[in-house]
């Protein structure tokens, strides 16, 4: 390799936007086409950014507590064996309460790529042409065949649904030294009963205390309560 070729190679390494160790598959290409002159190309914010920033093709107003579809006027073709996921940008969410609705772009979709934006604030939000409104992420996907069966394999979790795995188990020891399991929910109930017990004890102490001038203290007589005046 000549000196000129070596210098040229070094220059290419410096100007390359991708790290040297990053490998790109030969068939991993995201193709896009502009449907109108208003469309703007997606951009990658950093060499290892997971998503490509999508830009609005038009000025759009997102009403307070409302939603709107913001068109990019882009047509995309994701790599084979993947789909495109339209994800929110953290900056819009944190600063302006703007979120992105469901966004799945199938491998065979060729329509105008639109982004559903939700405005969770109490003020209208103005989107200008060229604003970065969402991220486009390519993710691998499987296309499994459907098979109907009479019964599925049993699992330890079973039919546990919402919150079924959200309660942590706590290991406690019984009086005989054996380990016992209780959940936080049970523990909370025990704590509540302890609080109630303390309340009852305070009532007992109040009964034994001598009343001050003008105060009345309830007395229990045959299951009934009467007021005794000092």
PDB file of C-alpha atoms in Angstrom:
ATOM      1  CA  UNK A   1       0.000   0.000   0.000  1.00  0.00           C
ATOM      2  CA  UNK A   2       1.449   3.350  -1.062  1.00  0.00           C
ATOM      3  CA  UNK A   3       1.836   6.346   1.211  1.00  0.00           C
ATOM      4  CA  UNK A   4      -1.033   8.116  -0.550  1.00  0.00           C
ATOM      5  CA  UNK A   5      -3.324   5.144  -0.018  1.00  0.00           C
ATOM      6  CA  UNK A   6      -2.397   4.952   3.672  1.00  0.00           C
ATOM      7  CA  UNK A   7      -3.150   8.646   4.177  1.00  0.00           C
ATOM      8  CA  UNK A   8      -6.415   8.280   2.274  1.00  0.00           C
ATOM      9  CA  UNK A   9      -7.405   5.330   4.477  1.00  0.00           C
ATOM     10  CA  UNK A  10      -6.666   7.312   7.650  1.00  0.00           C
ATOM     11  CA  UNK A  11      -8.679  10.251   6.340  1.00  0.00           C
ATOM     12  CA  UNK A  12     -11.657   7.977   5.662  1.00  0.00           C
ATOM     13  CA  UNK A  13     -11.461   6.608   9.211  1.00  0.00           C
ATOM     14  CA  UNK A  14     -11.492  10.124  10.656  1.00  0.00           C
ATOM     15  CA  UNK A  15     -14.393  11.325   8.514  1.00  0.00           C
ATOM     16  CA  UNK A  16     -16.440   8.173   8.982  1.00  0.00           C
ATOM     17  CA  UNK A  17     -19.482   8.856  11.250  1.00  0.00           C
ATOM     18  CA  UNK A  18     -19.403   5.278  12.568  1.00  0.00           C
ATOM     19  CA  UNK A  19     -16.961   3.807  15.113  1.00  0.00           C
ATOM     20  CA  UNK A  20     -14.298   1.508  13.637  1.00  0.00           C
ATOM     21  CA  UNK A  21     -15.544  -1.549  15.528  1.00  0.00           C
ATOM     22  CA  UNK A  22     -19.179  -1.122  14.484  1.00  0.00           C
ATOM     23  CA  UNK A  23     -20.169  -3.791  11.976  1.00  0.00           C
ATOM     24  CA  UNK A  24     -23.021  -3.266   9.548  1.00  0.00           C
ATOM     25  CA  UNK A  25     -24.605  -6.189   7.757  1.00  0.00           C
ATOM     26  CA  UNK A  26     -24.540  -5.944   3.992  1.00  0.00           C
ATOM     27  CA  UNK A  27     -28.329  -6.358   3.762  1.00  0.00           C
ATOM     28  CA  UNK A  28     -29.072  -3.995   6.669  1.00  0.00           C
ATOM     29  CA  UNK A  29     -30.233  -0.977   4.691  1.00  0.00           C
ATOM     30  CA  UNK A  30     -33.169   1.283   5.485  1.00  0.00           C
ATOM     31  CA  UNK A  31     -34.401   2.729   2.216  1.00  0.00           C
ATOM     32  CA  UNK A  32     -36.624   5.789   2.068  1.00  0.00           C
ATOM     33  CA  UNK A  33     -38.213   7.966  -0.577  1.00  0.00           C
ATOM     34  CA  UNK A  34     -39.562  11.510  -0.379  1.00  0.00           C
ATOM     35  CA  UNK A  35     -43.198  11.694  -1.464  1.00  0.00           C
ATOM     36  CA  UNK A  36     -43.246  15.501  -1.715  1.00  0.00           C
ATOM     37  CA  UNK A  37     -40.854  18.417  -1.699  1.00  0.00           C
ATOM     38  CA  UNK A  38     -41.816  19.038   1.937  1.00  0.00           C
ATOM     39  CA  UNK A  39     -40.233  15.794   3.164  1.00  0.00           C
ATOM     40  CA  UNK A  40     -36.977  15.862   5.102  1.00  0.00           C
ATOM     41  CA  UNK A  41     -34.531  12.970   5.398  1.00  0.00           C
ATOM     42  CA  UNK A  42     -34.230  11.103   8.713  1.00  0.00           C
ATOM     43  CA  UNK A  43     -31.058  11.830  10.669  1.00  0.00           C
ATOM     44  CA  UNK A  44     -29.070   9.932  13.278  1.00  0.00           C
ATOM     45  CA  UNK A  45     -28.224  12.052  16.306  1.00  0.00           C
ATOM     46  CA  UNK A  46     -25.055  10.125  17.175  1.00  0.00           C
ATOM     47  CA  UNK A  47     -23.112   7.192  15.697  1.00  0.00           C
ATOM     48  CA  UNK A  48     -24.684   4.661  18.077  1.00  0.00           C
ATOM     49  CA  UNK A  49     -28.138   6.194  18.415  1.00  0.00           C
ATOM     50  CA  UNK A  50     -30.767   3.452  18.338  1.00  0.00           C
ATOM     51  CA  UNK A  51     -33.254   5.530  16.390  1.00  0.00           C
ATOM     52  CA  UNK A  52     -33.306   7.894  13.441  1.00  0.00           C
ATOM     53  CA  UNK A  53     -34.952  11.247  14.095  1.00  0.00           C
ATOM     54  CA  UNK A  54     -38.086  11.832  12.026  1.00  0.00           C
ATOM     55  CA  UNK A  55     -38.900  15.404  11.011  1.00  0.00           C
ATOM     56  CA  UNK A  56     -42.274  16.971  10.413  1.00  0.00           C
ATOM     57  CA  UNK A  57     -43.058  17.944   6.833  1.00  0.00           C
ATOM     58  CA  UNK A  58     -45.623  20.587   7.858  1.00  0.00           C
ATOM     59  CA  UNK A  59     -46.629  23.045  10.549  1.00  0.00           C
ATOM     60  CA  UNK A  60     -49.179  21.346  12.803  1.00  0.00           C
ATOM     61  CA  UNK A  61     -50.980  22.418  15.973  1.00  0.00           C
ATOM     62  CA  UNK A  62     -51.512  19.759  18.650  1.00  0.00           C
ATOM     63  CA  UNK A  63     -54.484  20.899  20.770  1.00  0.00           C
ATOM     64  CA  UNK A  64     -54.261  20.839  24.545  1.00  0.00           C
ATOM     65  CA  UNK A  65     -55.259  17.421  25.886  1.00  0.00           C
ATOM     66  CA  UNK A  66     -55.685  16.331  22.280  1.00  0.00           C
ATOM     67  CA  UNK A  67     -53.868  14.573  19.456  1.00  0.00           C
ATOM     68  CA  UNK A  68     -52.935  14.985  15.809  1.00  0.00           C
ATOM     69  CA  UNK A  69     -51.269  13.030  13.019  1.00  0.00           C
ATOM     70  CA  UNK A  70     -48.061  14.681  11.852  1.00  0.00           C
ATOM     71  CA  UNK A  71     -46.984  13.614   8.365  1.00  0.00           C
ATOM     72  CA  UNK A  72     -43.353  13.160   7.379  1.00  0.00           C
ATOM     73  CA  UNK A  73     -44.121  12.614   3.676  1.00  0.00           C
ATOM     74  CA  UNK A  74     -41.592   9.775   3.769  1.00  0.00           C
ATOM     75  CA  UNK A  75     -41.961   6.279   2.397  1.00  0.00           C
ATOM     76  CA  UNK A  76     -39.730   3.678   4.052  1.00  0.00           C
ATOM     77  CA  UNK A  77     -38.594   0.132   3.346  1.00  0.00           C
ATOM     78  CA  UNK A  78     -37.169  -1.557   6.435  1.00  0.00           C
ATOM     79  CA  UNK A  79     -34.553  -4.336   6.172  1.00  0.00           C
ATOM     80  CA  UNK A  80     -35.843  -7.847   5.595  1.00  0.00           C
ATOM     81  CA  UNK A  81     -36.835  -9.607   8.813  1.00  0.00           C
ATOM     82  CA  UNK A  82     -37.477  -6.405  10.736  1.00  0.00           C
ATOM     83  CA  UNK A  83     -40.161  -3.820  11.392  1.00  0.00           C
ATOM     84  CA  UNK A  84     -40.038  -0.130  12.187  1.00  0.00           C
ATOM     85  CA  UNK A  85     -41.046   1.171  15.612  1.00  0.00           C
ATOM     86  CA  UNK A  86     -41.965   4.824  15.952  1.00  0.00           C
ATOM     87  CA  UNK A  87     -40.841   5.828  19.450  1.00  0.00           C
ATOM     88  CA  UNK A  88     -41.153   9.095  21.402  1.00  0.00           C
ATOM     89  CA  UNK A  89     -38.328  11.556  21.906  1.00  0.00           C
ATOM     90  CA  UNK A  90     -37.494  12.079  25.571  1.00  0.00           C
ATOM     91  CA  UNK A  91     -37.013  15.824  25.133  1.00  0.00           C
ATOM     92  CA  UNK A  92     -40.561  16.382  23.899  1.00  0.00           C
ATOM     93  CA  UNK A  93     -41.975  14.217  26.665  1.00  0.00           C
ATOM     94  CA  UNK A  94     -40.096  15.908  29.507  1.00  0.00           C
ATOM     95  CA  UNK A  95     -40.313  19.529  28.368  1.00  0.00           C
ATOM     96  CA  UNK A  96     -43.657  19.649  26.563  1.00  0.00           C
ATOM     97  CA  UNK A  97     -45.648  16.579  27.716  1.00  0.00           C
ATOM     98  CA  UNK A  98     -45.770  15.318  24.120  1.00  0.00           C
ATOM     99  CA  UNK A  99     -46.030  11.559  23.639  1.00  0.00           C
ATOM    100  CA  UNK A 100     -46.122   9.303  20.591  1.00  0.00           C
ATOM    101  CA  UNK A 101     -49.011   6.927  19.977  1.00  0.00           C
ATOM    102  CA  UNK A 102     -48.784   3.351  18.749  1.00  0.00           C
ATOM    103  CA  UNK A 103     -46.353   3.213  15.859  1.00  0.00           C
ATOM    104  CA  UNK A 104     -45.602  -0.090  14.149  1.00  0.00           C
ATOM    105  CA  UNK A 105     -44.412   0.076  10.545  1.00  0.00           C
ATOM    106  CA  UNK A 106     -44.683  -3.328   8.881  1.00  0.00           C
ATOM    107  CA  UNK A 107     -42.050  -4.599   6.491  1.00  0.00           C
ATOM    108  CA  UNK A 108     -44.487  -4.416   3.567  1.00  0.00           C
ATOM    109  CA  UNK A 109     -45.943  -0.951   4.345  1.00  0.00           C
ATOM    110  CA  UNK A 110     -45.303   1.649   1.679  1.00  0.00           C
ATOM    111  CA  UNK A 111     -47.595   4.511   2.686  1.00  0.00           C
ATOM    112  CA  UNK A 112     -46.884   7.982   4.022  1.00  0.00           C
ATOM    113  CA  UNK A 113     -45.141   7.673   7.374  1.00  0.00           C
ATOM    114  CA  UNK A 114     -47.263   9.589   9.873  1.00  0.00           C
ATOM    115  CA  UNK A 115     -46.695  10.086  13.590  1.00  0.00           C
ATOM    116  CA  UNK A 116     -49.541  10.298  16.117  1.00  0.00           C
ATOM    117  CA  UNK A 117     -48.661  12.906  18.737  1.00  0.00           C
ATOM    118  CA  UNK A 118     -50.561  13.252  22.025  1.00  0.00           C
ATOM    119  CA  UNK A 119     -50.482  16.540  23.919  1.00  0.00           C
ATOM    120  CA  UNK A 120     -50.894  15.873  27.650  1.00  0.00           C
ATOM    121  CA  UNK A 121     -50.450  19.520  28.626  1.00  0.00           C
ATOM    122  CA  UNK A 122     -53.063  22.246  29.129  1.00  0.00           C
ATOM    123  CA  UNK A 123     -51.689  24.377  26.293  1.00  0.00           C
ATOM    124  CA  UNK A 124     -51.645  23.945  22.516  1.00  0.00           C
ATOM    125  CA  UNK A 125     -48.327  22.762  21.089  1.00  0.00           C
ATOM    126  CA  UNK A 126     -46.998  24.067  17.788  1.00  0.00           C
ATOM    127  CA  UNK A 127     -45.018  21.731  15.544  1.00  0.00           C
ATOM    128  CA  UNK A 128     -42.985  23.485  12.867  1.00  0.00           C
ATOM    129  CA  UNK A 129     -41.739  21.979   9.620  1.00  0.00           C
ATOM    130  CA  UNK A 130     -38.359  20.415  10.280  1.00  0.00           C
ATOM    131  CA  UNK A 131     -38.994  19.759  13.965  1.00  0.00           C
ATOM    132  CA  UNK A 132     -37.849  16.349  15.157  1.00  0.00           C
ATOM    133  CA  UNK A 133     -41.048  14.673  16.320  1.00  0.00           C
ATOM    134  CA  UNK A 134     -40.166  11.004  16.899  1.00  0.00           C
ATOM    135  CA  UNK A 135     -37.565   8.275  16.508  1.00  0.00           C
ATOM    136  CA  UNK A 136     -37.650   5.478  13.965  1.00  0.00           C
ATOM    137  CA  UNK A 137     -36.110   2.246  15.269  1.00  0.00           C
ATOM    138  CA  UNK A 138     -35.606  -0.932  13.242  1.00  0.00           C
ATOM    139  CA  UNK A 139     -36.164  -4.084  15.281  1.00  0.00           C
ATOM    140  CA  UNK A 140     -35.877  -7.731  14.293  1.00  0.00           C
ATOM    141  CA  UNK A 141     -39.084  -9.722  14.214  1.00  0.00           C
ATOM    142  CA  UNK A 142     -40.229 -13.325  13.841  1.00  0.00           C
ATOM    143  CA  UNK A 143     -43.187 -14.460  11.756  1.00  0.00           C
ATOM    144  CA  UNK A 144     -44.349 -17.593  13.628  1.00  0.00           C
ATOM    145  CA  UNK A 145     -46.924 -19.932  12.192  1.00  0.00           C
ATOM    146  CA  UNK A 146     -50.193 -20.232  14.106  1.00  0.00           C
ATOM    147  CA  UNK A 147     -51.074 -23.545  15.703  1.00  0.00           C
ATOM    148  CA  UNK A 148     -54.251 -24.153  17.706  1.00  0.00           C
ATOM    149  CA  UNK A 149     -53.967 -26.691  20.533  1.00  0.00           C
ATOM    150  CA  UNK A 150     -56.381 -28.089  23.106  1.00  0.00           C
ATOM    151  CA  UNK A 151     -54.198 -27.187  26.084  1.00  0.00           C
ATOM    152  CA  UNK A 152     -51.021 -25.235  26.730  1.00  0.00           C
ATOM    153  CA  UNK A 153     -48.142 -26.318  28.947  1.00  0.00           C
ATOM    154  CA  UNK A 154     -48.515 -25.340  32.601  1.00  0.00           C
ATOM    155  CA  UNK A 155     -46.104 -22.838  34.154  1.00  0.00           C
ATOM    156  CA  UNK A 156     -45.301 -21.770  37.692  1.00  0.00           C
ATOM    157  CA  UNK A 157     -46.941 -18.403  37.083  1.00  0.00           C
ATOM    158  CA  UNK A 158     -50.059 -19.836  35.509  1.00  0.00           C
ATOM    159  CA  UNK A 159     -52.860 -17.347  34.872  1.00  0.00           C
ATOM    160  CA  UNK A 160     -51.407 -14.623  37.097  1.00  0.00           C
ATOM    161  CA  UNK A 161     -52.087 -11.288  35.422  1.00  0.00           C
ATOM    162  CA  UNK A 162     -51.755  -7.635  36.364  1.00  0.00           C
ATOM    163  CA  UNK A 163     -49.622  -7.189  39.471  1.00  0.00           C
ATOM    164  CA  UNK A 164     -49.265 -10.918  40.069  1.00  0.00           C
ATOM    165  CA  UNK A 165     -45.461 -10.700  40.161  1.00  0.00           C
ATOM    166  CA  UNK A 166     -45.257  -7.233  41.680  1.00  0.00           C
ATOM    167  CA  UNK A 167     -45.525  -8.324  45.343  1.00  0.00           C
ATOM    168  CA  UNK A 168     -42.160  -9.153  46.850  1.00  0.00           C
ATOM    169  CA  UNK A 169     -41.799 -12.159  49.106  1.00  0.00           C
ATOM    170  CA  UNK A 170     -40.352 -11.667  52.560  1.00  0.00           C
ATOM    171  CA  UNK A 171     -38.676 -14.468  54.493  1.00  0.00           C
ATOM    172  CA  UNK A 172     -39.565 -14.520  58.176  1.00  0.00           C
ATOM    173  CA  UNK A 173     -38.843 -17.016  60.941  1.00  0.00           C
ATOM    174  CA  UNK A 174     -41.491 -18.565  63.125  1.00  0.00           C
ATOM    175  CA  UNK A 175     -41.019 -19.142  66.826  1.00  0.00           C
ATOM    176  CA  UNK A 176     -39.864 -22.695  66.180  1.00  0.00           C
ATOM    177  CA  UNK A 177     -37.103 -21.464  63.878  1.00  0.00           C
ATOM    178  CA  UNK A 178     -38.686 -22.607  60.621  1.00  0.00           C
ATOM    179  CA  UNK A 179     -38.816 -20.213  57.692  1.00  0.00           C
ATOM    180  CA  UNK A 180     -42.154 -18.847  56.608  1.00  0.00           C
ATOM    181  CA  UNK A 181     -43.084 -16.744  53.593  1.00  0.00           C
ATOM    182  CA  UNK A 182     -45.298 -13.719  53.732  1.00  0.00           C
ATOM    183  CA  UNK A 183     -46.028 -11.020  51.188  1.00  0.00           C
ATOM    184  CA  UNK A 184     -45.796  -7.286  51.575  1.00  0.00           C
ATOM    185  CA  UNK A 185     -49.571  -7.197  51.410  1.00  0.00           C
ATOM    186  CA  UNK A 186     -49.816  -9.452  54.456  1.00  0.00           C
ATOM    187  CA  UNK A 187     -47.105  -7.439  56.169  1.00  0.00           C
ATOM    188  CA  UNK A 188     -49.098  -4.250  55.619  1.00  0.00           C
ATOM    189  CA  UNK A 189     -52.131  -5.820  57.272  1.00  0.00           C
ATOM    190  CA  UNK A 190     -49.997  -6.836  60.254  1.00  0.00           C
ATOM    191  CA  UNK A 191     -48.656  -3.297  60.545  1.00  0.00           C
ATOM    192  CA  UNK A 192     -52.214  -1.939  60.453  1.00  0.00           C
ATOM    193  CA  UNK A 193     -53.257  -4.271  63.255  1.00  0.00           C
ATOM    194  CA  UNK A 194     -50.265  -3.120  65.318  1.00  0.00           C
ATOM    195  CA  UNK A 195     -51.333   0.477  64.873  1.00  0.00           C
ATOM    196  CA  UNK A 196     -54.852  -0.408  65.973  1.00  0.00           C
ATOM    197  CA  UNK A 197     -53.389  -2.223  68.994  1.00  0.00           C
ATOM    198  CA  UNK A 198     -51.441   0.862  70.018  1.00  0.00           C
ATOM    199  CA  UNK A 199     -54.593   2.910  69.720  1.00  0.00           C
ATOM    200  CA  UNK A 200     -56.442   0.532  72.034  1.00  0.00           C
ATOM    201  CA  UNK A 201     -53.578   0.671  74.542  1.00  0.00           C
ATOM    202  CA  UNK A 202     -53.692   4.450  74.557  1.00  0.00           C
ATOM    203  CA  UNK A 203     -57.395   4.254  75.361  1.00  0.00           C
ATOM    204  CA  UNK A 204     -56.647   1.981  78.343  1.00  0.00           C
ATOM    205  CA  UNK A 205     -54.051   4.451  79.634  1.00  0.00           C
ATOM    206  CA  UNK A 206     -56.537   7.277  79.260  1.00  0.00           C
ATOM    207  CA  UNK A 207     -59.020   5.389  81.462  1.00  0.00           C
ATOM    208  CA  UNK A 208     -56.496   5.058  84.298  1.00  0.00           C
ATOM    209  CA  UNK A 209     -55.441   8.700  84.218  1.00  0.00           C
ATOM    210  CA  UNK A 210     -57.107  11.051  86.676  1.00  0.00           C
ATOM    211  CA  UNK A 211     -59.385  13.549  84.949  1.00  0.00           C
ATOM    212  CA  UNK A 212     -58.557  17.195  85.047  1.00  0.00           C
ATOM    213  CA  UNK A 213     -61.001  19.814  86.269  1.00  0.00           C
ATOM    214  CA  UNK A 214     -63.953  20.018  83.929  1.00  0.00           C
ATOM    215  CA  UNK A 215     -62.930  16.901  81.998  1.00  0.00           C
ATOM    216  CA  UNK A 216     -65.044  13.810  81.643  1.00  0.00           C
ATOM    217  CA  UNK A 217     -63.786  10.276  81.268  1.00  0.00           C
ATOM    218  CA  UNK A 218     -65.956   7.479  79.881  1.00  0.00           C
ATOM    219  CA  UNK A 219     -66.558   4.499  82.184  1.00  0.00           C
ATOM    220  CA  UNK A 220     -67.685   1.097  81.067  1.00  0.00           C
ATOM    221  CA  UNK A 221     -70.497  -0.363  83.138  1.00  0.00           C
ATOM    222  CA  UNK A 222     -72.054  -3.681  82.147  1.00  0.00           C
ATOM    223  CA  UNK A 223     -71.106  -3.153  78.540  1.00  0.00           C
ATOM    224  CA  UNK A 224     -72.461   0.404  78.470  1.00  0.00           C
ATOM    225  CA  UNK A 225     -70.517   3.649  78.568  1.00  0.00           C
ATOM    226  CA  UNK A 226     -71.304   6.433  81.020  1.00  0.00           C
ATOM    227  CA  UNK A 227     -69.651   9.800  81.620  1.00  0.00           C
ATOM    228  CA  UNK A 228     -68.039  10.416  85.009  1.00  0.00           C
ATOM    229  CA  UNK A 229     -67.357  13.967  86.090  1.00  0.00           C
ATOM    230  CA  UNK A 230     -64.487  14.752  88.421  1.00  0.00           C
TER     231      UNK A 230
END
